[in-house]
Coordinates of C-alpha atoms and ligand atoms in Angstrom, one line a residue:
M1 CA 34.5 28.0 -21.8
R2 CA 35.3 24.5 -22.9
I3 CA 35.6 22.4 -19.8
L4 CA 36.5 18.8 -19.4
F5 CA 35.5 16.9 -16.2
L6 CA 38.0 14.2 -15.2
T7 CA 36.1 12.2 -12.6
R8 CA 35.9 8.8 -11.1
S9 CA 32.2 8.6 -11.8
F10 CA 29.3 11.0 -12.7
N11 CA 28.3 11.2 -9.1
G12 CA 25.8 13.7 -7.6
L13 CA 28.4 16.4 -7.1
A14 CA 29.7 16.0 -10.7
Q15 CA 26.1 16.1 -12.0
R16 CA 25.3 19.3 -10.1
L17 CA 28.5 21.0 -11.3
F18 CA 27.8 19.9 -14.9
L19 CA 24.3 21.4 -14.8
E20 CA 25.4 24.6 -13.2
L21 CA 28.3 25.2 -15.6
R22 CA 26.1 24.3 -18.6
A23 CA 23.4 26.7 -17.4
L24 CA 26.0 29.5 -17.5
G25 CA 26.7 28.6 -21.1
H26 CA 29.9 26.6 -20.7
E27 CA 30.5 23.5 -22.8
V28 CA 31.2 20.5 -20.6
A29 CA 32.4 17.0 -21.6
V30 CA 33.0 14.2 -19.1
E31 CA 35.7 11.5 -19.0
F32 CA 35.9 8.9 -16.3
D33 CA 39.3 8.4 -14.7
I34 CA 39.9 4.9 -16.0
A35 CA 43.6 5.0 -17.1
D36 CA 46.2 7.7 -17.6
D37 CA 46.4 7.2 -21.4
V38 CA 42.6 7.3 -21.7
S39 CA 42.5 10.7 -19.8
T40 CA 45.3 12.0 -21.9
E41 CA 43.5 11.0 -25.1
A42 CA 40.3 12.7 -23.9
V43 CA 42.3 16.0 -23.4
A44 CA 43.8 15.6 -26.8
L45 CA 40.4 15.1 -28.4
Y46 CA 38.5 17.8 -26.6
R47 CA 41.3 20.4 -26.2
P48 CA 39.7 21.9 -23.1
E49 CA 40.4 25.4 -21.8
L50 CA 40.1 24.1 -18.3
V51 CA 40.1 20.7 -16.7
I52 CA 38.0 20.2 -13.6
A53 CA 38.2 17.1 -11.3
P54 CA 34.9 17.0 -9.2
F55 CA 35.6 13.6 -7.7
L56 CA 38.9 11.8 -8.1
R57 CA 40.7 9.2 -6.1
R58 CA 44.0 9.3 -8.0
A59 CA 46.4 11.9 -9.1
I60 CA 45.9 13.6 -12.5
P61 CA 48.7 12.5 -14.9
E62 CA 51.6 14.9 -15.1
S63 CA 51.2 15.0 -18.9
I64 CA 47.9 16.7 -18.4
W65 CA 48.5 19.1 -15.5
R66 CA 51.8 20.4 -16.9
H67 CA 50.0 21.7 -20.0
H68 CA 46.5 22.5 -18.7
V69 CA 45.1 24.2 -15.6
C70 CA 43.4 21.4 -13.7
L71 CA 41.1 22.4 -10.8
V72 CA 40.5 19.7 -8.2
V73 CA 37.5 19.9 -5.8
H74 CA 38.7 18.9 -2.4
P75 CA 36.0 18.4 0.3
G76 CA 38.0 20.1 3.0
I77 CA 39.1 23.5 4.2
V78 CA 42.2 25.3 2.9
G79 CA 45.3 23.5 4.1
D80 CA 43.5 20.2 4.6
R81 CA 44.9 17.4 2.5
G82 CA 44.2 13.7 2.0
P83 CA 41.6 11.2 1.0
S84 CA 39.5 11.1 4.2
A85 CA 38.8 14.8 4.7
L86 CA 35.2 14.6 5.8
D87 CA 35.8 11.4 7.8
W88 CA 38.3 13.2 10.0
A89 CA 36.2 16.4 10.3
I90 CA 33.1 14.4 11.5
S91 CA 35.2 12.3 13.9
E92 CA 36.8 15.4 15.4
G93 CA 33.4 17.1 15.7
V94 CA 34.5 20.3 14.0
A95 CA 31.9 23.1 13.9
E96 CA 32.8 24.4 10.5
W97 CA 34.2 22.7 7.4
G98 CA 34.6 23.6 3.7
V99 CA 35.5 22.9 0.1
T100 CA 38.7 24.1 -1.6
V101 CA 39.3 24.3 -5.3
L102 CA 43.0 23.9 -5.9
Q103 CA 45.2 23.4 -8.9
A104 CA 46.6 19.9 -9.5
E105 CA 50.4 19.7 -9.1
A106 CA 52.9 17.0 -8.3
E107 CA 52.0 16.9 -4.6
L108 CA 48.4 15.8 -4.0
D109 CA 46.0 18.6 -2.7
A110 CA 49.0 21.0 -2.3
G111 CA 48.6 23.2 -5.4
P112 CA 47.6 26.9 -5.5
V113 CA 44.1 27.6 -4.3
W114 CA 41.6 29.1 -6.8
A115 CA 38.5 29.4 -4.5
A116 CA 37.3 28.1 -1.1
E117 CA 34.0 28.1 0.7
V118 CA 33.0 27.1 4.2
F119 CA 29.8 25.8 5.8
A120 CA 28.5 24.9 9.2
M121 CA 28.7 21.2 10.1
R122 CA 25.5 19.3 10.8
D123 CA 24.9 16.0 12.7
A124 CA 24.6 13.8 9.6
T125 CA 26.4 11.1 7.7
K126 CA 29.4 11.8 5.6
S127 CA 27.4 11.1 2.4
S128 CA 24.6 13.4 3.5
L129 CA 27.0 16.2 4.2
Y130 CA 28.6 15.5 0.8
R131 CA 25.3 15.5 -1.0
M132 CA 24.1 18.7 0.6
E133 CA 26.6 21.1 2.2
V134 CA 29.7 20.0 0.3
T135 CA 27.8 20.0 -3.0
D136 CA 26.3 23.5 -2.4
A137 CA 29.7 24.8 -1.3
A138 CA 31.5 23.2 -4.3
V139 CA 29.1 24.8 -6.7
I140 CA 29.9 28.3 -5.2
A141 CA 33.6 27.6 -5.2
V142 CA 33.9 26.1 -8.6
L143 CA 31.9 28.9 -10.2
A144 CA 34.1 31.4 -8.5
A145 CA 37.3 29.6 -9.6
V146 CA 36.1 29.4 -13.2
R147 CA 35.2 33.1 -13.2
R148 CA 38.6 33.9 -11.7
Y149 CA 40.3 31.8 -14.4
A150 CA 38.5 33.6 -17.1
E151 CA 39.1 37.1 -15.6
T152 CA 42.6 36.9 -14.3
G153 CA 44.1 33.5 -15.1
L154 CA 45.7 33.5 -11.7
P155 CA 45.0 31.6 -8.4
L156 CA 44.4 33.4 -5.1
P157 CA 47.5 34.7 -3.4
A158 CA 48.8 32.1 -0.9
S159 CA 47.1 32.3 2.4
A160 CA 48.2 31.5 6.0
G161 CA 45.9 28.5 6.0
Q162 CA 47.7 27.1 2.9
Q163 CA 51.1 27.4 4.5
R164 CA 49.9 25.4 7.5
S165 CA 48.7 22.6 5.2
H166 CA 49.1 19.0 6.4
W167 CA 48.4 15.6 4.9
R168 CA 46.0 13.3 6.7
P169 CA 46.1 9.7 5.7
L170 CA 43.2 7.4 4.7
M171 CA 41.3 6.8 7.9
P172 CA 42.0 3.2 9.0
Q173 CA 39.4 0.9 10.5
A174 CA 41.4 0.9 13.8
Q175 CA 40.5 4.6 14.1
R176 CA 36.9 3.9 13.4
R177 CA 36.5 1.0 15.8
I178 CA 33.6 1.2 18.3
D179 CA 34.4 0.3 21.9
W180 CA 30.9 -0.8 23.0
Q181 CA 31.9 -0.9 26.7
R182 CA 33.0 2.7 26.7
D183 CA 31.6 4.7 23.7
D184 CA 28.4 6.5 24.5
T185 CA 25.5 6.8 22.0
D186 CA 26.8 10.1 20.6
T187 CA 30.3 8.6 20.0
V188 CA 28.9 5.5 18.3
L189 CA 26.7 7.6 16.0
R190 CA 29.6 9.9 15.2
K191 CA 31.8 7.0 14.3
I192 CA 29.3 5.3 12.1
R193 CA 28.3 8.6 10.4
A194 CA 31.9 9.4 9.6
A195 CA 32.1 6.1 7.6
D196 CA 28.7 6.2 5.9
G197 CA 28.1 5.6 2.8
Q198 CA 31.6 4.1 2.5
P199 CA 33.5 2.2 3.9
G200 CA 31.3 1.6 7.0
V201 CA 32.6 0.7 10.5
L202 CA 33.9 -2.8 10.8
D203 CA 32.3 -4.7 13.7
Q204 CA 30.7 -8.1 14.2
L205 CA 27.4 -9.9 15.1
S206 CA 27.6 -13.4 16.6
G207 CA 31.2 -13.6 15.4
I208 CA 30.4 -12.6 11.8
P209 CA 32.4 -9.6 10.7
C210 CA 30.3 -6.9 9.1
H211 CA 30.4 -3.2 8.3
L212 CA 27.8 -1.0 10.0
F213 CA 25.8 1.8 8.2
D214 CA 22.6 3.8 8.6
A215 CA 22.8 4.3 12.4
H216 CA 20.1 6.2 14.4
R217 CA 19.4 6.9 18.0
E218 CA 17.0 4.3 19.5
D219 CA 15.0 4.0 22.7
R220 CA 16.7 2.1 25.5
P221 CA 15.5 -1.5 25.7
A222 CA 12.7 -2.0 28.4
W223 CA 14.8 -4.8 29.9
P224 CA 18.4 -4.7 31.4
C225 CA 20.9 -5.1 28.6
S226 CA 24.7 -4.8 28.8
P227 CA 26.4 -2.4 26.4
G228 CA 27.1 -3.9 22.9
T229 CA 24.2 -6.4 23.1
W230 CA 22.1 -6.8 20.0
F231 CA 18.7 -6.9 21.6
G232 CA 16.0 -6.7 19.0
R233 CA 14.9 -5.6 15.5
R234 CA 12.7 -2.9 14.3
H235 CA 11.4 -3.6 10.7
E236 CA 14.7 -4.3 8.8
S237 CA 17.0 -2.7 11.4
L238 CA 18.8 -4.3 14.3
L239 CA 19.0 -2.7 17.7
R240 CA 22.1 -2.6 19.9
A241 CA 22.6 -1.4 23.4
T242 CA 25.2 1.3 24.2
V243 CA 26.5 2.4 27.6
D244 CA 23.8 5.1 27.9
G245 CA 21.1 4.0 25.5
A246 CA 20.8 2.2 22.2
V247 CA 21.3 2.6 18.4
R248 CA 19.5 1.2 15.4
I249 CA 21.6 -0.2 12.6
G250 CA 19.7 0.0 9.4
H251 CA 22.2 -1.5 6.9
L252 CA 25.1 -3.9 7.0
R253 CA 27.7 -5.2 4.6
R254 CA 29.0 -8.6 5.5
A255 CA 32.8 -8.9 5.6
D256 CA 33.0 -12.7 5.7
G257 CA 32.8 -13.3 2.0
Q258 CA 29.0 -14.0 2.1
G259 CA 27.9 -10.9 0.2
H260 CA 29.8 -7.9 -0.8
F261 CA 27.1 -5.2 -0.9
K262 CA 25.1 -3.3 1.6
L263 CA 21.8 -4.8 2.7
P264 CA 19.1 -4.0 5.2
A265 CA 20.5 -5.5 8.4
T266 CA 17.9 -8.2 8.9
L267 CA 18.5 -9.4 5.4
A268 CA 22.3 -9.3 5.6
L269 CA 22.2 -11.5 8.7
A270 CA 18.9 -13.2 8.4
E271 CA 19.6 -16.2 10.7
Q272 CA 20.9 -14.1 13.5
A273 CA 18.2 -11.5 13.2
A274 CA 15.5 -14.1 13.4
L275 CA 16.6 -14.9 16.9
L276 CA 16.0 -11.4 18.1
P277 CA 12.6 -10.0 19.3
E278 CA 10.7 -7.6 17.0
C279 CA 10.4 -4.2 18.7
G280 CA 8.7 -2.4 15.9
P281 CA 5.5 -0.3 16.3
A282 CA 2.4 -1.8 14.8
D283 CA 1.9 1.3 12.7
G284 CA 4.4 2.4 10.1
A285 CA 3.8 6.1 10.8
A286 CA 4.7 6.1 14.5
T287 CA 5.4 9.5 16.0
H288 CA 7.1 8.9 19.3
G289 CA 10.7 9.7 20.4
S290 CA 13.3 7.8 18.5
W291 CA 14.0 8.0 14.8
H292 CA 11.5 6.6 12.3
E293 CA 12.0 5.8 8.7
I294 CA 8.4 6.9 8.0
R295 CA 7.1 9.8 10.1
S296 CA 3.8 11.6 9.9
E297 CA 2.9 15.0 11.3
S298 CA -0.2 17.0 11.1
D299 CA -0.7 20.7 11.4
G300 CA -4.4 21.5 11.3
D301 CA -5.6 20.7 7.8
V302 CA -2.1 19.9 6.6
A303 CA -0.7 16.4 6.9
V304 CA 3.0 15.7 6.3
L305 CA 4.7 12.4 5.5
H306 CA 8.5 12.1 5.7
F307 CA 10.0 8.9 4.3
A308 CA 13.7 8.8 4.8
F309 CA 14.6 5.5 3.1
Y310 CA 18.3 4.9 3.1
N311 CA 19.7 6.1 -0.2
G312 CA 16.2 6.7 -1.4
A313 CA 15.8 3.1 -2.4
I314 CA 12.4 1.6 -1.5
S315 CA 11.9 -2.1 -1.2
T316 CA 8.7 -4.1 -1.5
V317 CA 8.0 -4.1 2.3
Q318 CA 8.9 -0.4 2.5
C319 CA 6.4 0.4 -0.3
E320 CA 3.8 -1.5 1.7
R321 CA 4.6 0.3 4.9
L322 CA 4.5 3.7 3.2
R323 CA 1.2 2.8 1.6
A324 CA -0.2 1.8 5.1
A325 CA 1.1 5.1 6.5
L326 CA -0.5 7.0 3.6
R327 CA -3.8 5.2 4.2
H328 CA -3.6 6.1 7.9
T329 CA -2.8 9.7 7.1
L330 CA -5.6 10.1 4.5
A331 CA -8.1 8.6 7.0
Q332 CA -7.6 11.8 9.1
R333 CA -9.1 13.7 6.1
P334 CA -6.4 16.4 5.6
R335 CA -7.1 19.1 3.1
V336 CA -3.5 19.2 2.0
L337 CA -0.9 16.4 2.1
V338 CA 2.8 17.2 1.8
L339 CA 5.2 14.4 0.9
F340 CA 8.7 15.4 1.9
G341 CA 10.6 12.2 1.1
G342 CA 13.9 12.0 3.0
P343 CA 16.4 14.8 3.7
D344 CA 19.0 13.4 1.1
F345 CA 16.8 11.8 -1.5
W346 CA 13.1 12.1 -2.3
C347 CA 13.1 8.6 -3.7
N348 CA 15.3 6.6 -6.1
G349 CA 12.9 3.8 -7.1
I350 CA 12.9 0.1 -6.4
H351 CA 15.6 -1.3 -4.0
L352 CA 18.2 -2.7 -6.4
N353 CA 20.3 -4.2 -3.5
V354 CA 17.4 -6.1 -2.0
I355 CA 16.5 -7.3 -5.5
E356 CA 20.1 -8.4 -6.1
A357 CA 20.1 -10.5 -2.9
A358 CA 16.9 -12.3 -3.6
A359 CA 16.8 -15.9 -4.5
S360 CA 15.1 -14.8 -7.8
P361 CA 16.0 -11.2 -8.6
A362 CA 13.5 -11.3 -11.5
D363 CA 10.6 -12.2 -9.1
E364 CA 11.7 -9.7 -6.5
S365 CA 12.0 -7.0 -9.2
W366 CA 8.4 -7.8 -10.1
R367 CA 7.1 -7.7 -6.5
N368 CA 8.9 -4.4 -5.9
I369 CA 7.6 -2.7 -9.1
V370 CA 4.0 -3.9 -8.3
A371 CA 4.3 -2.5 -4.8
M372 CA 5.6 0.8 -6.2
D373 CA 2.6 0.9 -8.6
D374 CA 0.2 0.2 -5.7
L375 CA 1.8 3.1 -3.8
T376 CA 1.6 5.4 -6.7
L377 CA -2.0 4.4 -7.4
A378 CA -2.9 5.3 -3.8
L379 CA -1.5 8.7 -4.4
I380 CA -3.3 9.2 -7.7
E381 CA -6.5 8.1 -6.0
A382 CA -6.1 10.5 -3.1
T383 CA -8.6 12.9 -4.7
E384 CA -10.1 14.2 -1.4
C385 CA -7.0 16.4 -0.7
L386 CA -4.3 18.4 -2.5
V387 CA -1.2 16.3 -2.7
I388 CA 2.2 18.1 -2.9
A389 CA 5.5 16.4 -3.5
A390 CA 8.1 18.6 -1.8
M391 CA 11.6 17.5 -2.9
Q392 CA 14.3 18.6 -0.5
G393 CA 16.6 15.9 -2.0
N394 CA 17.3 14.4 -5.4
A395 CA 15.1 11.8 -7.1
G396 CA 15.9 9.1 -9.6
A397 CA 14.0 6.8 -12.0
G398 CA 10.7 5.5 -10.5
G399 CA 11.1 8.0 -7.6
V400 CA 10.6 10.9 -10.0
F401 CA 7.4 9.4 -11.5
M402 CA 6.0 8.5 -8.1
A403 CA 6.3 12.3 -7.4
L404 CA 4.3 13.1 -10.6
A405 CA 1.3 11.4 -8.9
A406 CA 1.1 14.6 -6.8
D407 CA -0.9 17.6 -7.9
L408 CA 1.9 20.0 -7.2
L409 CA 5.7 19.4 -7.4
W410 CA 8.0 21.7 -5.5
A411 CA 11.8 21.4 -5.2
R412 CA 14.8 23.0 -3.6
P413 CA 17.0 24.8 -6.3
G414 CA 19.9 22.3 -5.8
V415 CA 17.8 19.3 -6.5
V416 CA 18.9 17.1 -9.4
L417 CA 16.5 14.7 -11.1
N418 CA 17.4 11.6 -13.1
P419 CA 14.0 10.7 -14.4
H420 CA 15.1 8.2 -17.0
Y421 CA 15.1 4.5 -16.4
K422 CA 17.2 3.8 -19.4
N423 CA 20.5 3.9 -17.5
M424 CA 19.4 0.8 -15.6
G425 CA 19.7 -1.6 -18.5
N426 CA 17.0 0.0 -20.6
L427 CA 14.2 -0.5 -18.2
Y428 CA 10.9 0.6 -19.6
G429 CA 9.6 1.9 -16.2
S430 CA 6.2 1.9 -14.6
E431 CA 4.7 3.9 -11.7
Y432 CA 2.0 5.0 -14.2
W433 CA 4.4 7.3 -16.0
T434 CA 2.5 6.8 -19.3
Y435 CA -0.5 8.4 -17.6
L436 CA 1.3 10.9 -15.3
L437 CA 3.7 12.5 -17.7
P438 CA 1.2 13.6 -20.4
R439 CA -1.3 14.8 -17.7
R440 CA 1.1 17.5 -16.4
P441 CA -0.4 21.0 -17.0
R442 CA 2.4 21.9 -19.5
S443 CA 2.9 18.4 -20.7
P444 CA 6.6 17.8 -21.1
C445 CA 7.7 15.8 -24.1
A446 CA 7.8 12.2 -23.0
A447 CA 10.6 11.4 -25.4
E448 CA 12.7 14.2 -24.0
V449 CA 12.2 13.1 -20.4
M450 CA 12.5 9.3 -21.0
G451 CA 15.0 9.3 -23.8
R452 CA 17.7 11.6 -22.4
R453 CA 20.2 10.0 -20.1
L454 CA 21.4 13.3 -18.6
P455 CA 20.4 14.7 -15.2
I456 CA 18.0 17.6 -15.0
S457 CA 18.3 20.5 -12.6
A458 CA 15.3 21.7 -10.6
H459 CA 15.1 24.9 -12.7
Q460 CA 15.4 22.9 -16.0
A461 CA 12.7 20.6 -14.8
Q462 CA 10.5 23.6 -14.1
A463 CA 11.2 25.0 -17.6
M464 CA 10.3 21.5 -19.0
G465 CA 7.0 21.5 -17.1
L466 CA 8.1 18.6 -14.8
I467 CA 8.1 20.7 -11.6
D468 CA 5.8 23.6 -10.6
E469 CA 7.9 25.7 -8.2
V470 CA 11.5 26.0 -7.1
F471 CA 12.4 27.8 -3.9
G472 CA 14.3 27.9 -0.6
S473 CA 17.9 29.0 0.0
S474 CA 18.6 25.8 2.1
A475 CA 16.9 22.5 2.9
A476 CA 15.6 23.9 6.2
A477 CA 14.3 27.1 4.4
F478 CA 12.7 24.9 1.7
R479 CA 10.9 22.8 4.3
A480 CA 9.7 25.9 6.2
E481 CA 8.5 27.6 3.1
A482 CA 6.8 24.5 1.7
L483 CA 4.9 24.1 5.0
A484 CA 3.9 27.8 4.9
R485 CA 2.7 27.4 1.3
A486 CA 0.8 24.2 2.1
R487 CA -1.0 26.0 5.0
G488 CA -1.8 28.8 2.5
W489 CA -3.4 26.2 0.2
A490 CA -5.3 24.6 3.1
T491 CA -7.0 27.9 3.9
A492 CA -7.3 29.2 0.3
G493 CA -10.8 30.0 -0.8
G494 CA -10.4 28.1 -4.1
L495 CA -9.2 24.8 -2.6
Q496 CA -12.6 23.2 -2.6
R497 CA -13.1 24.1 -6.2
R498 CA -9.8 22.8 -7.2
L499 CA -10.4 19.5 -5.4
H500 CA -13.8 19.2 -7.1
A501 CA -12.1 19.8 -10.5
K502 CA -9.4 17.2 -9.6
Q503 CA -12.1 14.6 -8.8
Q504 CA -14.0 15.3 -12.0
Q505 CA -10.8 15.1 -14.1
R506 CA -10.0 11.7 -12.5
L507 CA -13.4 10.4 -13.4
R508 CA -13.1 11.6 -17.0
D509 CA -9.6 10.2 -17.3
E510 CA -10.8 6.9 -16.0
A511 CA -13.6 6.8 -18.5
T512 CA -11.2 7.6 -21.4
K513 CA -8.7 5.0 -20.3
P514 CA -8.7 3.2 -17.0
L515 CA -5.5 3.4 -14.8
A516 CA -5.5 -0.4 -14.9
A517 CA -4.9 -0.3 -18.7
Y518 CA -1.8 2.0 -18.3
R519 CA -0.5 -0.2 -15.6
D520 CA -1.0 -3.4 -17.6
E521 CA 0.8 -2.0 -20.6
E522 CA 3.7 -0.7 -18.6
L523 CA 4.0 -4.0 -16.6
A524 CA 4.0 -6.0 -19.9
H525 CA 7.2 -4.1 -20.8
M526 CA 8.6 -4.6 -17.4
R527 CA 7.9 -8.3 -17.5
R528 CA 10.0 -8.5 -20.6
N529 CA 12.8 -6.5 -18.9
F530 CA 12.8 -8.9 -15.9
Y531 CA 12.0 -12.2 -17.6
G532 CA 12.8 -11.7 -21.3
F533 CA 15.7 -12.8 -23.4
D534 CA 17.6 -9.5 -23.0
P535 CA 19.5 -9.6 -19.7
S536 CA 20.6 -5.9 -19.9
Y537 CA 18.7 -4.9 -16.7
H538 CA 20.1 -7.8 -14.7
I539 CA 23.6 -7.0 -15.8
A540 CA 23.2 -3.2 -15.2
R541 CA 21.7 -3.9 -11.8
S542 CA 24.4 -6.3 -10.8
N543 CA 27.2 -3.8 -11.9
F544 CA 25.5 -1.0 -10.0
V545 CA 25.0 -3.0 -6.8
H546 CA 28.5 -4.5 -6.9
R547 CA 30.0 -1.1 -7.7
V548 CA 31.8 -2.5 -10.7
P549 CA 34.0 0.4 -11.9
A550 CA 33.2 1.7 -15.3
S551 CA 35.5 0.6 -18.1
W552 CA 34.5 3.3 -20.4
T553 CA 32.7 6.7 -20.3
P554 CA 29.1 6.6 -21.6
R555 CA 29.0 8.4 -25.0
H556 CA 26.3 10.8 -23.9
L557 CA 28.9 12.2 -21.4
A558 CA 32.1 11.8 -23.4
V559 CA 30.8 14.0 -26.2
H560 CA 34.4 14.7 -27.3
R561 CA 34.6 11.1 -28.5
D562 CA 31.8 11.7 -31.1
A563 CA 33.4 14.9 -32.5
P564 CA 35.0 14.9 -36.0
Q565 CA 38.4 15.4 -34.4
A566 CA 38.0 12.1 -32.5
A567 CA 37.9 10.4 -35.9
A568 CA 40.9 12.4 -37.1
I569 CA 43.0 11.5 -34.0
H570 CA 42.1 7.9 -34.2
A571 CA 43.2 7.8 -37.8
V572 CA 46.6 9.4 -36.9
R573 CA 47.0 6.8 -34.1
Q574 CA 46.1 4.0 -36.5
V575 CA 48.8 5.3 -38.9
D576 CA 51.3 5.6 -36.0
G577 CA 50.5 2.1 -34.9
D578 CA 50.8 0.6 -38.4
Q579 CA 54.2 2.3 -38.8
A580 CA 55.4 1.1 -35.5
Ligands
LIG1 N1 18.5 0.8 -5.0 C1 19.6 0.6 -4.2 N2 20.5 1.5 -3.9 C2 20.5 2.7 -4.5 C3 19.4 3.0 -5.4 C4 18.4 2.0 -5.7 N3 17.4 2.3 -6.5 N4 19.6 4.2 -5.9 C5 20.8 4.7 -5.3 N5 21.3 3.7 -4.5 C6 22.5 3.8 -3.6 C7 23.8 3.7 -4.4 O1 24.1 2.3 -4.5 C8 24.7 4.4 -3.5 O2 25.0 3.5 -2.4 P1 26.3 3.7 -1.4 O3 25.7 4.4 -0.2 O4 26.6 2.3 -1.0 O5 27.3 4.5 -2.1 C9 23.9 5.5 -2.9 O6 22.5 5.1 -3.1 C10 24.1 6.8 -3.6 O7 23.9 6.6 -5.0 P2 24.9 7.2 -6.0 O8 24.6 6.5 -7.3 O9 26.3 7.2 -5.5 O10 24.3 8.7 -6.1 P3 24.3 9.7 -7.2 O11 23.8 10.9 -6.7 O12 25.7 9.6 -7.8 O13 23.3 9.1 -8.3 C11 21.2 8.1 -9.0 C12 21.9 9.1 -8.0 C13 19.7 8.1 -8.7 C14 21.3 8.7 -10.5 C15 21.8 6.7 -9.0 O14 21.9 6.3 -7.7 C16 20.9 5.7 -9.8 O15 21.0 5.6 -11.0 N6 20.2 4.9 -9.0 C17 19.4 3.8 -9.5 C18 18.0 4.3 -9.9 C19 17.2 3.2 -10.6 O16 17.6 2.8 -11.7 N7 16.2 2.7 -9.9 C20 15.5 1.5 -10.3 C21 14.5 1.8 -11.3 S1 13.0 2.4 -10.6

C-alpha cells in the first residue's frame, strides 16, 4: 500500500512504524506537519491510499481527511481524547493504558476506531512509556488497522468505550505543581514522571524558576532536613528532601530566560549547586540502595554494567565515570561482560546539550569525543573477557559505534538504530568506527551504514551484519534471556579458545595498523567539523538542542517530492501562478 505519514517529526514512534510497514512491503513517504498547504501538496504529489499520523499536535486539514482515510495514533485507550493522554494516565496511577488508532474527522480524537491495543502501566517517565509500551502497542494497532483497511475498508463497529468518550485538556502546570510540605516521595516522583521529557514540572531553586526532570528515589539525608530543602548533589544531580525521604533531580530547564534547554542540574544552576555538599559515592559503579546512573552487578563469571544516562546522551564526565566503572569491573576478571546501557536508550553519543551550554562548544565537543574514544578504546582492549553489548533500547550515532567495540551485539526486536552521524551537520564520527565496522564478521558496507540517513530496525541491522542476535518478547524478557545466554557463554567449553583468538586477532590488527592511527585519522576529520570553516555541525546541534521546528521535510523522507509527478505538479502551479 502507498502510505503517507503526516507527522510533527520523525520521532522514535514514527521511525518504528515506518520500518515495520516497509518490512511488510508497504511504500511509505513522510511529510512533516509544517503548514496545511504543504501537507495538502504532499498528498497531491504522493496520492496515498492511506494517510497515517503517528505523532501530531494539530488537526489534519479538512481538505485531506474529507478525501482520504487518515488514521491518527492516539496514545490513550478507546474513548480517551486530548493532548495530555499519558500525563493524565500516569498522574491518576491507572493500572492499564493503551493506544487507539482512529480516523481523523472534524472533532479531534473522536472519529471511528480502526484498532486499539492495551498494555500494563509501569513506574516510569512519560517518555519511557512512550518509547517502549506505547510504541510496541502502536505497532500492533497500526498494523491491524492497515490490514483492516485493506481487507474491509471499514472501521470497527462503535464500542461502548467510544460512546463514553471525553475530552481532557492539556495538563496545566497548576495540576503538576509539587507541594513539598505534603507530597510524599511516590507522589513527587509520579508528578515529575508524568511531565518527563516535556514540559517538566515548574518549581524553583533559590527563587529561580525551573522545570524539573529525571527524578529518582534517593537515600534520606544523614542529617535533619525539612521537606523541600535542596540538601546536596550527587555527580550532576541535585538532592531534595521530601516529607518521607528524598529525590534526586538529574536535569533542569531554567524558566528565567537564562537558558531554554534541559541541562544536568548542577550545570543549569551552577552557582546554587556549588553551595551544596557533594553526596556522591567515590566509585561510579556503586551498588547500594538508591538509584544509580551507572550500576554494576556480578553473577559468578558474568559481570553486568548498566548505564542509564538520561536520553542516552553521554557527556565528558559521564564517559570518564563509565570508563572508571569499566576498569573497576574488569579488575574483577569476569569471563563475560554484558553492557546493558539504559532501559530506554543504549547510548546516543556525545551530550549535545552540555556541549551547547559550554563557553566554547567546539572545545567541549572535542573533549567529549576524546572521552568517548577513550571509553571505546577501553572496550576494544578488554581482551581478557567476552564483551557483549545487549541493547534493550535504541542507539544513535556514536552510541552505535561504541557498541561495535563489543564481541557480540544483541538487541530486542523493537530496537531502532540510527548509526549515521550525517544528520548532525555532516559529522564524520569517531569511536574507532573506521576500525570497528570493517572488522565485523560479515562486514557491512561502510557506505551503506554511514551514508544512509534512515533508521535501521534490529532485524535489518542483523541482516546487514551489524547485530548478531535479535530476541526477547519484551525488555524484561530480553534482559533475562541475555543474562542466561551470557552465563551459557561463561561456562561454554570453547570460551577460552575464543578469547585466545580474540587476543591474537587484536595483536595482528595492531601490527597491521595501530588503533592510534585510526583514531588520529577520525579525529582529524572531527577537528574540521568542530573548528573548520563549515559551521554545519554547530548549526545542526543548536537547532536540535533548542528544538527548532523543522521548516521542511528532509528529502530522504519526503520521497514524493523527488518523484516525476512532483515536477509536473510544480509546473502546473507555476502556470497557475503566472496566469493569476
Ligand atoms: N545529546 C543530548 N540530548 C540528546 C541526544 C544527544 N546526543 N540524543 C538524544 N537526545 C535527547 C533529545 O534532545 C530528546 O530530548 P527531550 O527529552 O528533551 O525531548 C530526547 O533525547 C529524545 O530524543 P528524540 O530525538 O526525541 O528521540 P528519537 O527517538 O526521536 O530520536 C535519535 C533518537 C538518536 C535519532 C535522535 O535523538 C538524535 O539524532 N540524537 C542525536 C545523536 C547525535 O547526533 N549524537 C552526536 C554525535 S555522536
